[in-house]
Each structure stands twice: as C-alpha cells, then as structure tokens.
Coordinates of C-alpha atoms and ligand atoms in Angstrom, one line a residue:
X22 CA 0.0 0.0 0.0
X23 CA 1.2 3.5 -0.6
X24 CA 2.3 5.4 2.2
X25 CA 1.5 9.2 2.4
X26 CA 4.2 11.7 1.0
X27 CA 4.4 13.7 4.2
X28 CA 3.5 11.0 7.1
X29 CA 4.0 7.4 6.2
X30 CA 0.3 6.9 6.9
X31 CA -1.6 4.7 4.4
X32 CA -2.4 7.4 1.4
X33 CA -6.1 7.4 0.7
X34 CA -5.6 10.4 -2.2
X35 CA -3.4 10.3 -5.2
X36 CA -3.2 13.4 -7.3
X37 CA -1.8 12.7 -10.2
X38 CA -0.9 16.1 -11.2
X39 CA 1.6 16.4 -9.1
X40 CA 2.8 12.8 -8.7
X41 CA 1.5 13.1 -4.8
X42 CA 0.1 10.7 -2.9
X43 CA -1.4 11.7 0.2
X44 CA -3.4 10.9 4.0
X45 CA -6.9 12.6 4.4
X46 CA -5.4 15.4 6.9
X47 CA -2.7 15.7 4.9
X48 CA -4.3 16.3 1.0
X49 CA -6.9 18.8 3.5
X50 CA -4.0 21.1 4.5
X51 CA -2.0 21.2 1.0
X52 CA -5.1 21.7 -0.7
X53 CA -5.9 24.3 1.3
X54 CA -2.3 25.7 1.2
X55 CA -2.7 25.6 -2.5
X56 CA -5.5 27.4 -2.8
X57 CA -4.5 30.1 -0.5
X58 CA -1.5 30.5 -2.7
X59 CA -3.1 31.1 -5.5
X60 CA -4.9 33.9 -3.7
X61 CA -1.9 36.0 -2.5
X62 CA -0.3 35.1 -5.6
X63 CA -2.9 36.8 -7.8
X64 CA -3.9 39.9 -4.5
X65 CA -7.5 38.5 -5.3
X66 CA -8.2 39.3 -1.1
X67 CA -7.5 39.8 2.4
X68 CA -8.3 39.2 5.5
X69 CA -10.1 42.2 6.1
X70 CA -11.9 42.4 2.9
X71 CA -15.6 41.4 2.3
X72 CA -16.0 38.9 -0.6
X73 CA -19.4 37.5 -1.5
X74 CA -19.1 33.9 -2.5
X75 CA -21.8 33.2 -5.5
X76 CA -22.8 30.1 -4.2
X77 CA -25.0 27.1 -7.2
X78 CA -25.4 24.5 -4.2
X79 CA -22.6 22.5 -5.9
X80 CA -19.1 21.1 -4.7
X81 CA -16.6 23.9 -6.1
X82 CA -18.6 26.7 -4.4
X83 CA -20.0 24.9 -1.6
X84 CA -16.1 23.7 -0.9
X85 CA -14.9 27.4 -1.6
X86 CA -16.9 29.3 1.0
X87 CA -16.2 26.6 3.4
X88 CA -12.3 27.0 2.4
X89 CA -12.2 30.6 2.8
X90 CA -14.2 31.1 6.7
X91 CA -12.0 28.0 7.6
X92 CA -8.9 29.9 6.8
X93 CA -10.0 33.2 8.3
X94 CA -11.4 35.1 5.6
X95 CA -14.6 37.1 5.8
X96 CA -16.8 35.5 3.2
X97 CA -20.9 35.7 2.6
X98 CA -22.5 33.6 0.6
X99 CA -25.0 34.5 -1.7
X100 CA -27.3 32.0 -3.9
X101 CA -29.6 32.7 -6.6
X102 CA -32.6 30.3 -7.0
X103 CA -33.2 29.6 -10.8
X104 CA -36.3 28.7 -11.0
X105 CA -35.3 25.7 -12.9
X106 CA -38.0 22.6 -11.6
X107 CA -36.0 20.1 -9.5
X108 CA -32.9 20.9 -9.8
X109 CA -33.0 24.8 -8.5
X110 CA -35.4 23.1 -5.8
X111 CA -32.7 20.5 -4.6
X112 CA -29.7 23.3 -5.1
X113 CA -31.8 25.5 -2.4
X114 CA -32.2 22.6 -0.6
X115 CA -28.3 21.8 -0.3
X116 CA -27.8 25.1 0.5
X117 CA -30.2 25.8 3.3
X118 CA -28.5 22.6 4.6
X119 CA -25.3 23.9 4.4
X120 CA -26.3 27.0 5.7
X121 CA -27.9 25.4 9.2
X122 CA -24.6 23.1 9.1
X123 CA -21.6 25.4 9.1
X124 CA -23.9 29.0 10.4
X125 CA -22.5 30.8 7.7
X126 CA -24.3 33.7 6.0
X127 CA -25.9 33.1 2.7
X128 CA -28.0 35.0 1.4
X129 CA -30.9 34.0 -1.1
X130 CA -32.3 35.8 -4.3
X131 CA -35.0 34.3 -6.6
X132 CA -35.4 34.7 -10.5
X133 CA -39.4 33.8 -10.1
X134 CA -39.2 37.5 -7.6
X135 CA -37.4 39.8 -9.9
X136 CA -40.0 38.4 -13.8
X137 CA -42.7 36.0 -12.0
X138 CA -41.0 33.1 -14.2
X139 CA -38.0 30.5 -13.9
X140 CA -35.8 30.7 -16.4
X141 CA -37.1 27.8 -18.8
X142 CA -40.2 30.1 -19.4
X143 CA -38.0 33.9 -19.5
X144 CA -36.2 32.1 -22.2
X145 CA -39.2 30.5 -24.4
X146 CA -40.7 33.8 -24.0
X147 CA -38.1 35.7 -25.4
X148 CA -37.0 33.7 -27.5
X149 CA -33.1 33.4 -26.5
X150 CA -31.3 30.1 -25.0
X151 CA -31.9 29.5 -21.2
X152 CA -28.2 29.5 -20.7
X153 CA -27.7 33.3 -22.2
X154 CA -30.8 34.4 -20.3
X155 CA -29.3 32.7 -17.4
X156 CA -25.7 34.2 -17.7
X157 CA -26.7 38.0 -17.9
X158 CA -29.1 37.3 -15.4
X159 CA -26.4 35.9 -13.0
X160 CA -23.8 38.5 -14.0
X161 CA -26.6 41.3 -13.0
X162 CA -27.8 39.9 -9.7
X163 CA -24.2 39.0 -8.6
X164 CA -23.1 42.7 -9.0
X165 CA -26.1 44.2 -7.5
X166 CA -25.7 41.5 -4.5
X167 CA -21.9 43.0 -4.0
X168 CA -22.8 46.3 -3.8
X169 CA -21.1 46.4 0.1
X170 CA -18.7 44.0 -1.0
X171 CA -15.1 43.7 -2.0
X172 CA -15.5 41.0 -4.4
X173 CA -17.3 38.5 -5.7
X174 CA -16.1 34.6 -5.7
X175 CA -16.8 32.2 -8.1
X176 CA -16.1 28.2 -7.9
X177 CA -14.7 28.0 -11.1
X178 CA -12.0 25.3 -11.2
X179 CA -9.2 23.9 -13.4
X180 CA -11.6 22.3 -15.6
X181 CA -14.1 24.5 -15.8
X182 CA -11.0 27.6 -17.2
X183 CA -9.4 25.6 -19.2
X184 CA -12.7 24.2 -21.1
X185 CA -13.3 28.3 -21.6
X186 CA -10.3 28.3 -22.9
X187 CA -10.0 25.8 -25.7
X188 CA -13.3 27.1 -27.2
X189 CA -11.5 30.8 -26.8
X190 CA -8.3 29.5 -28.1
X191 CA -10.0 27.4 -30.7
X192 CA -11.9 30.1 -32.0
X193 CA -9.1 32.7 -31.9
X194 CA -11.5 35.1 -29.1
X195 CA -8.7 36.9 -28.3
X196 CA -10.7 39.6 -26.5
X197 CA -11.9 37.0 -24.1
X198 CA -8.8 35.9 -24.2
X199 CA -7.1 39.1 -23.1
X200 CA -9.9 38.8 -20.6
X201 CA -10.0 35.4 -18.9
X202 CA -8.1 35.9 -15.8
X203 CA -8.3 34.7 -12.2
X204 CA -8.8 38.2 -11.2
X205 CA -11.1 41.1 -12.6
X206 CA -10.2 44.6 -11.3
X207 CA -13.7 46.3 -10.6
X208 CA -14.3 48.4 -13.3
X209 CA -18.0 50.5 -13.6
X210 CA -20.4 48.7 -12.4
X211 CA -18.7 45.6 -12.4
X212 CA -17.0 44.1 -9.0
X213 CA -14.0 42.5 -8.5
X214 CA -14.1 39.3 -9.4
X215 CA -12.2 36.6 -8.1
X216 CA -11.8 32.6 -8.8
X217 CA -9.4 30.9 -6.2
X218 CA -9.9 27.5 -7.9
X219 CA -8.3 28.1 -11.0
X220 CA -5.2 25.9 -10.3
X221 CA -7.3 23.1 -8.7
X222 CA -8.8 20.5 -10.9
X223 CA -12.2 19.3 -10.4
X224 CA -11.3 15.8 -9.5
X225 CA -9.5 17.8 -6.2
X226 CA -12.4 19.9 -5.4
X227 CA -14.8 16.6 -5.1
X228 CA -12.2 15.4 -3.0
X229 CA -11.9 17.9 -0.6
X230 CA -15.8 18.6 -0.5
X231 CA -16.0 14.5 0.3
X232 CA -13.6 14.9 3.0
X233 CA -14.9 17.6 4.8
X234 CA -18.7 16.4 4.8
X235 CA -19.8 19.2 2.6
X236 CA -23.6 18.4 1.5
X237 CA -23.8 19.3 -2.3
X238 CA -25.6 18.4 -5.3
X239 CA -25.0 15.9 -7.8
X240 CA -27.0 17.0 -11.1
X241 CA -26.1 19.7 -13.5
X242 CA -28.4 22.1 -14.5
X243 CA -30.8 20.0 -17.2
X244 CA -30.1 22.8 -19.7
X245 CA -26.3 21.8 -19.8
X246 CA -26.7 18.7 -21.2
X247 CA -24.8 18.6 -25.1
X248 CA -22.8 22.2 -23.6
X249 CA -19.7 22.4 -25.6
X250 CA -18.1 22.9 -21.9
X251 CA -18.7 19.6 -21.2
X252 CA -17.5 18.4 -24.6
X253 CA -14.1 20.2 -24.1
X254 CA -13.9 18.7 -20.9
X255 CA -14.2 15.5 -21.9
X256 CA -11.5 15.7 -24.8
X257 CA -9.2 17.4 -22.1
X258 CA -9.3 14.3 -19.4
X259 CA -8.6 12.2 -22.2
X260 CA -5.5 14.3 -23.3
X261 CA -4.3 14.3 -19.4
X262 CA -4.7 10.8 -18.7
X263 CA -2.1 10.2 -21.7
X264 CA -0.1 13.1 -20.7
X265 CA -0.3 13.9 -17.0
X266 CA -0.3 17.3 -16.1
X267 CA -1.1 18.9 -19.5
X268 CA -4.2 20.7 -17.8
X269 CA -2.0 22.5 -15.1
X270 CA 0.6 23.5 -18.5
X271 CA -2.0 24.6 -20.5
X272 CA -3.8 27.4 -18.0
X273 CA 0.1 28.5 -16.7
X274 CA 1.5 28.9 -20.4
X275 CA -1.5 30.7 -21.2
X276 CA -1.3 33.0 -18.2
X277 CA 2.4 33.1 -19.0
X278 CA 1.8 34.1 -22.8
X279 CA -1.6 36.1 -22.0
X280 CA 0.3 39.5 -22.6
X281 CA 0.3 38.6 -26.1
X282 CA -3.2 39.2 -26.2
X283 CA -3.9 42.4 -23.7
X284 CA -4.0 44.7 -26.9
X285 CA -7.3 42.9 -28.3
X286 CA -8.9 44.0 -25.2
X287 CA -7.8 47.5 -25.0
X288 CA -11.2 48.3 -27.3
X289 CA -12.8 51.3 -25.6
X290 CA -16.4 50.5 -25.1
X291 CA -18.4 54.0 -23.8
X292 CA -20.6 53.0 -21.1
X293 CA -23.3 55.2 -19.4
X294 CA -25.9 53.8 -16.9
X295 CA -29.4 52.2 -18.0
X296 CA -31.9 54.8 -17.5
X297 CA -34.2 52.6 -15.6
X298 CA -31.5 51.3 -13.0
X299 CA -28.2 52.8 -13.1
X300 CA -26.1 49.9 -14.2
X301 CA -23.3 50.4 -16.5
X302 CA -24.1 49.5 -20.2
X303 CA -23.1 50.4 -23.8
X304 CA -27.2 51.2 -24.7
X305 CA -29.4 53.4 -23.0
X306 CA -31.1 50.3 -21.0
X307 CA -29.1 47.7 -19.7
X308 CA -29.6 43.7 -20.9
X309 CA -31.4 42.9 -17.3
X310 CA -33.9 45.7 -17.8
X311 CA -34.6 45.2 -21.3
X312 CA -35.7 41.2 -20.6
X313 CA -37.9 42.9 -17.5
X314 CA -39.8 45.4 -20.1
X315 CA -39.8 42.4 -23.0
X316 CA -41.5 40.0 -19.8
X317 CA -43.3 42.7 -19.0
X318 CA -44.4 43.4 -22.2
X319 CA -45.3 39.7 -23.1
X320 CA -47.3 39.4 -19.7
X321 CA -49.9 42.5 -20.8
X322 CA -50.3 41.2 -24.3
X323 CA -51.3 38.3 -22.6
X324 CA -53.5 39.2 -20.0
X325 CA -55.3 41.6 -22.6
X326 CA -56.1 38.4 -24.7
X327 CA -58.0 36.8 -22.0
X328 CA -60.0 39.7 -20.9
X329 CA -63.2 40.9 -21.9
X330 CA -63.5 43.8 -23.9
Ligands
AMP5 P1 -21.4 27.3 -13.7 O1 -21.5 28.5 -14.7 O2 -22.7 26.7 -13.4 O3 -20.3 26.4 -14.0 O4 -21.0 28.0 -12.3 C1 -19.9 28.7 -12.1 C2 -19.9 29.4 -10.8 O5 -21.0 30.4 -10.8 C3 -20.2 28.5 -9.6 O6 -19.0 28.0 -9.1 C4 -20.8 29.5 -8.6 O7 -19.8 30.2 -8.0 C5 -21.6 30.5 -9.5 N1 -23.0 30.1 -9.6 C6 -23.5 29.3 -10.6 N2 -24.9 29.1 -10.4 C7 -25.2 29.9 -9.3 C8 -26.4 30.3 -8.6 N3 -27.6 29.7 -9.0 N4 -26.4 31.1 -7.6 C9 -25.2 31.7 -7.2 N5 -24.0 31.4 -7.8 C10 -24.0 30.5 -8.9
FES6 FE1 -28.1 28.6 -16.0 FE2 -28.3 26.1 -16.4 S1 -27.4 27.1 -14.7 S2 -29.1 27.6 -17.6
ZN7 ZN1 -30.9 48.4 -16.0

C-alpha cells in the first residue's frame, strides 16, 4: 500500500498532477495551502476584505466558501434560485443545509421574484437560450448583491477555465482571451471578481468537498446537457490521462503568454448607466432591464387576450 508523501500513513488520495500521494489530513492542508496560494499570488483578497461567494449549491462553491471562513477570511454567501424545476429546488435545498450546518451567512435571491418566471419560461418567451438568459441574469444579480462587497467569488475550477479556454483559443477570441483571468479589477459597475480555484482540478475539489462532509448536489443544470463545456472537458481528461499534467501546463503557459493578447482588449467600449437602474451598459437600458420590459411586455399582451372587452 502507498504510504503518504508527508507522514508514512496509508495514502487514501493520489493526485496525479503532481505525482502526490497523500493521508486525508494531509491532501486537506496542501489543498488548502494551494489554494491560498493562488490567492496571494494573484492579490485577489484579504483578511479584512468582504467577498461574497456566489454560491449554485454544488461542490466547487460549496467547498470554496467553506475554504475561505475556515482559513479566516470574511466571506458571505450569496445564492440565486433559478427557477429551474428540480434541480433549482434540490440546489436550495443543499444550500439551506449547508447554511444550518456550518452557520454561515448566505443570502438567497430568486429569478421567479425579480420576472414571476424560472428561467425555462424567460427564455421561451423571449426567445433566446436559457443559458444566455441565465448568464446575464447571474452576471446582473451578482453585481447588484456586491454592492457592500469587495469581491465577488466564483467556484470556477481547473476544468471549468481551461474548457473556456480551448473554445476561446479554438476560436481565436482573443478579447476574451485578453480577458480570462483569475482576477477582474472592478471596473463600472462591475465588482472585482475573483476565482481561487483556477489551479485546482475538479477531481480535487470533489475530494476535498467529500472529506470535509460538505452536502452538495450531484445533477447539473438540465439545460447543460450537449454544452460544448462539457465536450471540451471531456476531450481534455482524455489528453491528461495520456499526458499527465497537460491541464495544469496549459492554463500556466496561457497565463504566462496572455500578454500577447492584452491589446485585443484595450477596445474602448463607452458605457453610461441604464436609464431605468443605473447599471453600466453600452445602450441606453441595460440587458437585465430590457428582458424585465420584454416579460413585462409579453405578460400584458397576454392578460389583454384573455380579458373581456
Ligand atoms: P457554472 O456556470 O454553473 O459552472 O457556475 C460557475 C460558478 O458560478 C459557480 O461555481 C458559482 O460560484 C456560480 N454560480 C452558478 N450558479 C449559481 C447560482 N444559482 N447562484 C449563485 N451562484 C451561482
Ligand atoms: Fe443557467 Fe443552467 S445554470 S441555464
Ligand atoms: Zn438596468
């Protein structure tokens, strides 16, 4: 049996990454040392600094907030229910179990509050994929949710960044490219955004949520199914189990080379706040407001066709 790198106790983890094979207490403190790293590394917080934690009810961000109070830091969680059937219902549910578990903060916002619909129905009725609804919908709640924060967190992970960047690098994005970063500087009405996962692979972040008895859902959001995320994914674990370690080379020789991309991103956009909320945008109403009015809109033409003259 293998014996831990560290303590000559049996080794329960083997990360292959890094050739290490290590105890339970023992893969708990490096991974945590690892992560923590990567935070100072990148100045994406302190120890006096507010960060809200967006929180989906599943491992990575689940095992991130629970990371970042453990080691001190002064971190809220905030969760936004979807509205999507079972699977926003379960999330809520992992989450309020979490909540009464560790007594952390989390706040909760719901989609069906802000447009009286889930976003299965926001999407049929304006006609745009659930996911792109979803994703300015997320991006506009998170940043209003900050607003007495110093930063947002995400959960992204190793796989999750490097999957964004083989469709980026794929299809030669290089704005996003200049953009993808572990750390966003605020900027408008954009808060800092942070992802202190970015070096830790999936695989790890199961792991560590396992070990420390962190409740968290299993499903993926129904609408991800055929996502070309997952895809990428897939062909990437296939490359790293023939070459070990190519996912840990491929986001640090990006990061290492991502200068060679900073001028695509220089574009000035002119923002000016959304006359109905104050948000920054490049049109006179911002995304979030317009899908509210088109809703909005949609609801009256509807009510007016059942009611009587
Ligand atoms: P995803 O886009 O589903 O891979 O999620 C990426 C990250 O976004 C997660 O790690 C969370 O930090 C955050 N997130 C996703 N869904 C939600 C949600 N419903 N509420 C709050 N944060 C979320
Ligand atoms: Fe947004 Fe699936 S989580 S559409
Ligand atoms: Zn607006």
């Amino acid at each position: 049996m293998r014996k831990c790198r560290l303590c000559e106790k049996p080794a329960e983890i083997y990360i292959s990454s890094h050739n290490l094979a290590l105890c339970r207490e023992d893969f708990i403190e490096n991974f945590e040392r690892r992560v923590e790293r990567t935070i100072r590394k990148f100045k994406m917080l302190d120890k006096r600094e507010r960060v809200l934690v967006a929180i989906s009810g599943g491992k990575d961000s689940l095992a991130l907030i629970h990371l970042l109070n453990k080691l001190g830091y002064r971190a809220t969680g905030y969760h936004i229910d979807l509205g999507i059937g079972d699977y926003s219902r379960e999330s809520l549910e992992r989450v309020r179990e979490f909540r009464k578990r560790e007594g952390v903060e989390i706040i909760v916002e719901s989609v069906r509050d802000e447009f009286g619909m889930g976003i299965g129905e926001i999407s049929k009725r304006v006609k745009q994929p659930p996911c792109s609804v979803c994703g300015t919908i997320k991006r506009y709640m998170f940043n209003r949710a900050a607003r007495n924060f110093d930063s947002i967190a995400t959960g992204h992970n190793l796989d999750d960044e490097i999957a964004t960047l083989m469709g980026n690098v794929l299809n030669w994005q290089t704005e996003y490219l200049a953009r993808q970063y572990p750390v966003l500087e605020s900027r408008d009405s954009l808060k800092k955004k942070i992802k202190p996962f970015v070096f830790v692979s999936e695989y790890e972040t199961a792991t560590y949520a396992f070990v420390e008895n962190i409740p968290y859902i299993l499903e993926e959001c129904p609408y991800s199914t055929g996502a070309k995320s997952i895809f990428y994914k897939e062909i990437l674990n296939r490359v790293e189990e023939r070459m070990t370690g190519t996912k840990l080379r491929f986001l640090s020789g990006f990061l290492k080379h991502r200068h060679l991309f900073l001028a695509s991103g220089e574009r000035k956009i002119d923002l000016k706040p959304c006359i109905k909320c104050g948000y920054m945008t490049t049109s006179d109403i911002c995304q979030f407001c317009r899908l509210k009015e088109r809703i909005n809109d949609k609801r009256r033409q509807s009510w007016q066709k059942f009611s009587p003259e």
